[in-house]
Amino acid sequence: GFIVSPDGVILTNAHVVQGADEVTVKLQDRREFRAKVLGSDPRTDVAVLKIDAKGLPVAPLGKSQSLLVGEWVLAIGSPFGLESTVTAGVVSATGRAIADASVPFIQTDVAVNPGNSGGPLFNTRGEVVGINSQIYSMTGGYQGLSFSIPIDLAVRIKDQIVATGKVQHAKLGVGVQEVSQAFADSFKLETVEGALVSTVERGGPADRAGLKSGDVIRSANGKPIVSSIELPAMLNLAKPGDKVALD
């Protein structure tokens, strides 16, 4: 994890503290504190801890929305128990949607292994732009693909947990599927992109907004949707009550 406020608020992954009866935080100066889990959100894999301390050094937070593909980034963690290990790589995507996840991940080729989870991903200005969360691997070890939670999303989750102890997520109320070449041809779409609305929840936000089965959602708040799994990841950035512009 990493410290985000001088009074001991710490960000990490939800899966790091899942099922724990007791959480101990060890600082760089080797001091150890028993931590309280203020809350966790399995949906985004973000957890917030609190230790009883003051005047702690804080990791400066950047803006993940300003991160560019091709930009160099650094991960710091304790892979296999090796403390303060730094690995470097470049950004492959800034809004990568992967199956069974509702987070617009930062994809990099930074080496991330067991023990890196919850650690910070830094840009070259020393600002945290993500939380290292998971890898894609056939072996259990690093194979060139690693994924980090955007810090903009993590901070939004953290603020909700600190304020209320829980997290709320927006819901559109649709089921979507991929736009195939055959569908694009039959509907005379210029590109094989978007999220095809397959079902609409009766009485839900999408239903009230007039979405119908067979509609194709091409963008959300101006951001193009190429694959259907990108839509849930984008909507996860919204809170209940927010307005989202769909094309």
Short mmCIF file of C-alpha atoms in Angstrom, two decimals:
data_model
loop_
_atom_site.label_atom_id
_atom_site.label_comp_id
_atom_site.label_asym_id
_atom_site.label_seq_id
_atom_site.Cartn_x
_atom_site.Cartn_y
_atom_site.Cartn_z
CA GLY A 1 0.00 0.00 0.00
CA PHE A 2 0.92 3.67 0.14
CA ILE A 3 0.14 6.58 2.44
CA VAL A 4 -2.20 9.25 1.06
CA SER A 5 -2.61 11.51 4.11
CA PRO A 6 -0.23 12.47 6.96
CA ASP A 7 -2.65 11.12 9.60
CA GLY A 8 -2.26 7.56 8.38
CA VAL A 9 -4.80 6.89 5.63
CA ILE A 10 -3.46 4.19 3.31
CA LEU A 11 -4.62 2.86 -0.06
CA THR A 12 -4.23 -0.78 -1.04
CA ASN A 13 -6.11 -3.58 -2.84
CA ALA A 14 -9.27 -5.11 -1.43
CA HIS A 15 -7.91 -8.60 -2.14
CA VAL A 16 -4.84 -7.84 0.01
CA VAL A 17 -6.95 -7.50 3.17
CA GLN A 18 -9.83 -9.80 2.23
CA GLY A 19 -10.68 -12.17 5.08
CA ALA A 20 -7.96 -10.77 7.36
CA ASP A 21 -8.56 -10.81 11.12
CA GLU A 22 -5.66 -8.44 11.72
CA VAL A 23 -3.71 -6.11 9.42
CA THR A 24 -0.19 -4.87 10.18
CA VAL A 25 1.40 -1.97 8.30
CA LYS A 26 5.19 -1.79 8.15
CA LEU A 27 6.67 1.58 7.20
CA GLN A 28 9.90 2.27 5.34
CA ASP A 29 11.60 3.19 8.66
CA ARG A 30 10.66 -0.31 9.96
CA ARG A 31 8.01 0.93 12.41
CA GLU A 32 4.94 -1.30 12.53
CA PHE A 33 1.33 -0.36 13.26
CA ARG A 34 -1.86 -2.32 13.61
CA ALA A 35 -4.20 -0.99 10.94
CA LYS A 36 -7.97 -0.62 10.87
CA VAL A 37 -9.73 -1.45 7.61
CA LEU A 38 -12.00 1.56 7.08
CA GLY A 39 -13.66 -0.19 4.16
CA SER A 40 -13.07 -2.12 0.98
CA ASP A 41 -14.74 -2.40 -2.39
CA PRO A 42 -14.29 -5.80 -4.09
CA ARG A 43 -15.88 -4.48 -7.28
CA THR A 44 -12.97 -2.10 -7.91
CA ASP A 45 -10.45 -3.96 -5.69
CA VAL A 46 -9.74 -0.85 -3.60
CA ALA A 47 -9.38 -0.85 0.20
CA VAL A 48 -8.66 1.96 2.67
CA LEU A 49 -6.67 1.43 5.87
CA LYS A 50 -6.01 3.74 8.82
CA ILE A 51 -3.11 3.66 11.27
CA ASP A 52 -2.74 5.74 14.43
CA ALA A 53 0.11 8.05 13.41
CA LYS A 54 0.77 11.68 12.53
CA GLY A 55 3.15 13.61 10.29
CA LEU A 56 3.70 10.73 7.91
CA PRO A 57 5.27 11.23 4.46
CA VAL A 58 2.65 11.19 1.73
CA ALA A 59 2.88 9.85 -1.81
CA PRO A 60 1.91 12.69 -4.20
CA LEU A 61 -1.07 11.77 -6.35
CA GLY A 62 -1.19 12.52 -10.06
CA LYS A 63 -4.01 12.32 -12.60
CA SER A 64 -4.44 8.99 -14.30
CA GLN A 65 -6.61 10.66 -16.95
CA SER A 66 -3.50 12.57 -18.07
CA LEU A 67 -1.48 9.38 -18.57
CA LEU A 68 -0.47 8.69 -22.18
CA VAL A 69 0.07 5.45 -24.05
CA GLY A 70 3.84 4.93 -24.40
CA GLU A 71 4.61 6.85 -21.21
CA TRP A 72 7.16 5.33 -18.84
CA VAL A 73 5.92 4.24 -15.40
CA LEU A 74 7.44 2.64 -12.29
CA ALA A 75 6.01 0.15 -9.80
CA ILE A 76 7.25 -0.18 -6.23
CA GLY A 77 6.35 -3.19 -4.11
CA SER A 78 7.57 -6.28 -2.29
CA PRO A 79 7.45 -9.08 -4.87
CA PHE A 80 8.15 -12.42 -3.19
CA GLY A 81 8.93 -10.48 0.02
CA LEU A 82 11.74 -8.40 -1.50
CA GLU A 83 10.95 -4.96 -0.03
CA SER A 84 11.20 -1.71 -2.03
CA THR A 85 11.64 -3.43 -5.38
CA VAL A 86 11.29 -1.08 -8.35
CA THR A 87 10.27 -2.24 -11.82
CA ALA A 88 9.72 -0.09 -14.90
CA GLY A 89 7.82 -0.26 -18.18
CA VAL A 90 5.55 1.59 -20.56
CA VAL A 91 1.80 2.14 -20.74
CA SER A 92 0.00 0.03 -23.36
CA ALA A 93 -3.55 1.28 -22.67
CA THR A 94 -5.21 3.71 -20.28
CA GLY A 95 -8.75 2.32 -20.25
CA ARG A 96 -8.32 -1.40 -20.77
CA ALA A 97 -11.46 -3.41 -20.04
CA ILE A 98 -10.95 -7.09 -19.24
CA ALA A 99 -13.51 -9.81 -18.66
CA ASP A 100 -15.20 -10.04 -15.22
CA ALA A 101 -13.85 -6.64 -14.19
CA SER A 102 -15.55 -3.26 -14.00
CA VAL A 103 -12.42 -1.11 -13.86
CA PRO A 104 -10.88 0.82 -16.80
CA PHE A 105 -7.40 -0.55 -16.08
CA ILE A 106 -4.05 0.98 -16.92
CA GLN A 107 -2.24 -1.78 -18.84
CA THR A 108 1.56 -1.80 -18.74
CA ASP A 109 4.47 -4.15 -19.24
CA VAL A 110 5.85 -3.33 -15.78
CA ALA A 111 6.95 -6.52 -14.03
CA VAL A 112 4.39 -7.20 -11.28
CA ASN A 113 4.46 -10.36 -9.18
CA PRO A 114 2.88 -11.71 -5.96
CA GLY A 115 3.72 -9.10 -3.33
CA ASN A 116 3.23 -6.11 -5.66
CA SER A 117 -0.53 -5.95 -5.11
CA GLY A 118 -1.67 -2.67 -3.58
CA GLY A 119 1.57 -0.89 -4.35
CA PRO A 120 1.83 2.41 -6.25
CA LEU A 121 2.38 2.92 -9.96
CA PHE A 122 4.34 6.15 -10.50
CA ASN A 123 4.80 8.37 -13.52
CA THR A 124 8.22 9.86 -14.22
CA ARG A 125 7.31 12.96 -12.18
CA GLY A 126 7.05 10.85 -9.02
CA GLU A 127 3.24 11.01 -8.89
CA VAL A 128 1.06 7.99 -8.17
CA VAL A 129 -1.15 7.28 -11.18
CA GLY A 130 -2.39 3.81 -10.26
CA ILE A 131 -2.60 0.92 -7.81
CA ASN A 132 -0.96 -2.28 -9.04
CA SER A 133 -3.75 -4.84 -8.96
CA GLN A 134 -3.33 -7.91 -11.15
CA ILE A 135 -1.50 -9.68 -13.93
CA TYR A 136 -2.51 -11.87 -16.84
CA SER A 137 -0.55 -15.08 -16.50
CA MET A 138 -0.70 -18.76 -17.42
CA THR A 139 1.91 -19.60 -14.79
CA GLY A 140 1.06 -17.41 -11.77
CA GLY A 141 4.11 -15.21 -12.39
CA TYR A 142 4.71 -12.15 -14.56
CA GLN A 143 4.37 -12.75 -18.31
CA GLY A 144 4.47 -9.22 -19.68
CA LEU A 145 0.94 -7.99 -18.90
CA SER A 146 0.08 -6.09 -15.73
CA PHE A 147 -2.94 -4.01 -14.79
CA SER A 148 -3.33 -1.08 -12.40
CA ILE A 149 -6.39 0.69 -11.01
CA PRO A 150 -6.45 4.37 -12.11
CA ILE A 151 -5.73 6.64 -9.17
CA ASP A 152 -8.64 8.94 -10.13
CA LEU A 153 -11.03 6.03 -9.57
CA ALA A 154 -9.22 4.88 -6.41
CA VAL A 155 -9.43 8.34 -4.84
CA ARG A 156 -13.16 8.51 -5.58
CA ILE A 157 -13.62 5.17 -3.82
CA LYS A 158 -11.38 6.28 -0.95
CA ASP A 159 -13.33 9.49 -0.41
CA GLN A 160 -16.62 7.56 -0.19
CA ILE A 161 -15.17 5.06 2.29
CA VAL A 162 -13.64 7.76 4.51
CA ALA A 163 -16.89 9.75 4.50
CA THR A 164 -19.45 6.96 4.88
CA GLY A 165 -17.61 3.65 5.38
CA LYS A 166 -19.15 2.20 2.21
CA VAL A 167 -19.14 2.57 -1.56
CA GLN A 168 -22.02 3.13 -3.97
CA HIS A 169 -21.85 2.41 -7.69
CA ALA A 170 -23.99 3.76 -10.51
CA LYS A 171 -26.21 1.36 -12.45
CA LEU A 172 -27.49 1.85 -15.99
CA GLY A 173 -29.75 -1.20 -16.12
CA VAL A 174 -28.82 -2.80 -19.44
CA GLY A 175 -27.33 -6.05 -20.65
CA VAL A 176 -24.88 -5.64 -23.52
CA GLN A 177 -23.04 -7.83 -26.00
CA GLU A 178 -20.41 -7.40 -28.69
CA VAL A 179 -21.19 -5.84 -32.07
CA SER A 180 -20.30 -8.51 -34.65
CA GLN A 181 -19.42 -7.93 -38.31
CA ALA A 182 -22.74 -9.49 -39.33
CA PHE A 183 -24.67 -7.15 -37.04
CA ALA A 184 -22.72 -4.12 -38.26
CA ASP A 185 -23.46 -5.07 -41.86
CA SER A 186 -27.19 -5.61 -41.26
CA PHE A 187 -27.57 -2.30 -39.39
CA LYS A 188 -25.25 -0.51 -41.85
CA LEU A 189 -22.83 0.62 -39.14
CA GLU A 190 -19.65 2.26 -40.39
CA THR A 191 -17.45 0.39 -37.88
CA VAL A 192 -17.67 -2.85 -35.92
CA GLU A 193 -17.62 -1.06 -32.58
CA GLY A 194 -19.87 -0.33 -29.62
CA ALA A 195 -22.02 -2.10 -27.06
CA LEU A 196 -25.15 -3.77 -28.40
CA VAL A 197 -28.03 -3.45 -25.93
CA SER A 198 -29.52 -6.93 -25.53
CA THR A 199 -31.78 -6.36 -22.50
CA VAL A 200 -33.16 -3.32 -20.69
CA GLU A 201 -34.16 -3.51 -17.04
CA ARG A 202 -37.75 -2.42 -16.67
CA GLY A 203 -38.06 0.85 -14.77
CA GLY A 204 -34.29 1.34 -14.61
CA PRO A 205 -32.31 4.43 -15.67
CA ALA A 206 -31.79 3.13 -19.22
CA ASP A 207 -35.49 2.31 -19.59
CA ARG A 208 -36.50 5.77 -18.36
CA ALA A 209 -34.00 7.35 -20.77
CA GLY A 210 -35.56 5.50 -23.70
CA LEU A 211 -32.91 2.87 -24.51
CA LYS A 212 -34.27 -0.17 -26.35
CA SER A 213 -33.04 -3.66 -27.08
CA GLY A 214 -31.10 -3.45 -30.35
CA ASP A 215 -29.65 0.00 -29.70
CA VAL A 216 -25.88 0.34 -30.04
CA ILE A 217 -24.07 2.54 -27.51
CA ARG A 218 -21.09 4.11 -29.30
CA SER A 219 -19.70 6.40 -26.59
CA ALA A 220 -20.18 7.42 -22.96
CA ASN A 221 -19.45 11.02 -21.94
CA GLY A 222 -17.62 11.49 -25.23
CA LYS A 223 -15.31 8.47 -24.83
CA PRO A 224 -15.65 5.96 -27.68
CA ILE A 225 -16.72 2.41 -26.82
CA VAL A 226 -14.96 -0.08 -29.07
CA SER A 227 -15.73 -3.27 -27.15
CA SER A 228 -18.89 -3.91 -25.14
CA ILE A 229 -16.92 -4.69 -21.96
CA GLU A 230 -15.66 -1.10 -21.97
CA LEU A 231 -19.13 0.23 -21.10
CA PRO A 232 -19.34 -1.21 -17.54
CA ALA A 233 -15.81 0.03 -16.85
CA MET A 234 -16.73 3.57 -17.95
CA LEU A 235 -20.00 3.56 -15.99
CA ASN A 236 -18.10 2.47 -12.88
CA LEU A 237 -16.54 5.94 -12.82
CA ALA A 238 -19.99 7.45 -12.23
CA LYS A 239 -21.86 7.75 -8.95
CA PRO A 240 -25.60 7.24 -8.34
CA GLY A 241 -27.38 10.38 -9.49
CA ASP A 242 -24.74 11.37 -12.05
CA LYS A 243 -25.85 12.11 -15.60
CA VAL A 244 -24.05 10.24 -18.38
CA ALA A 245 -24.28 11.29 -22.02
CA LEU A 246 -24.66 8.25 -24.30
CA ASP A 247 -24.36 8.30 -28.08
#
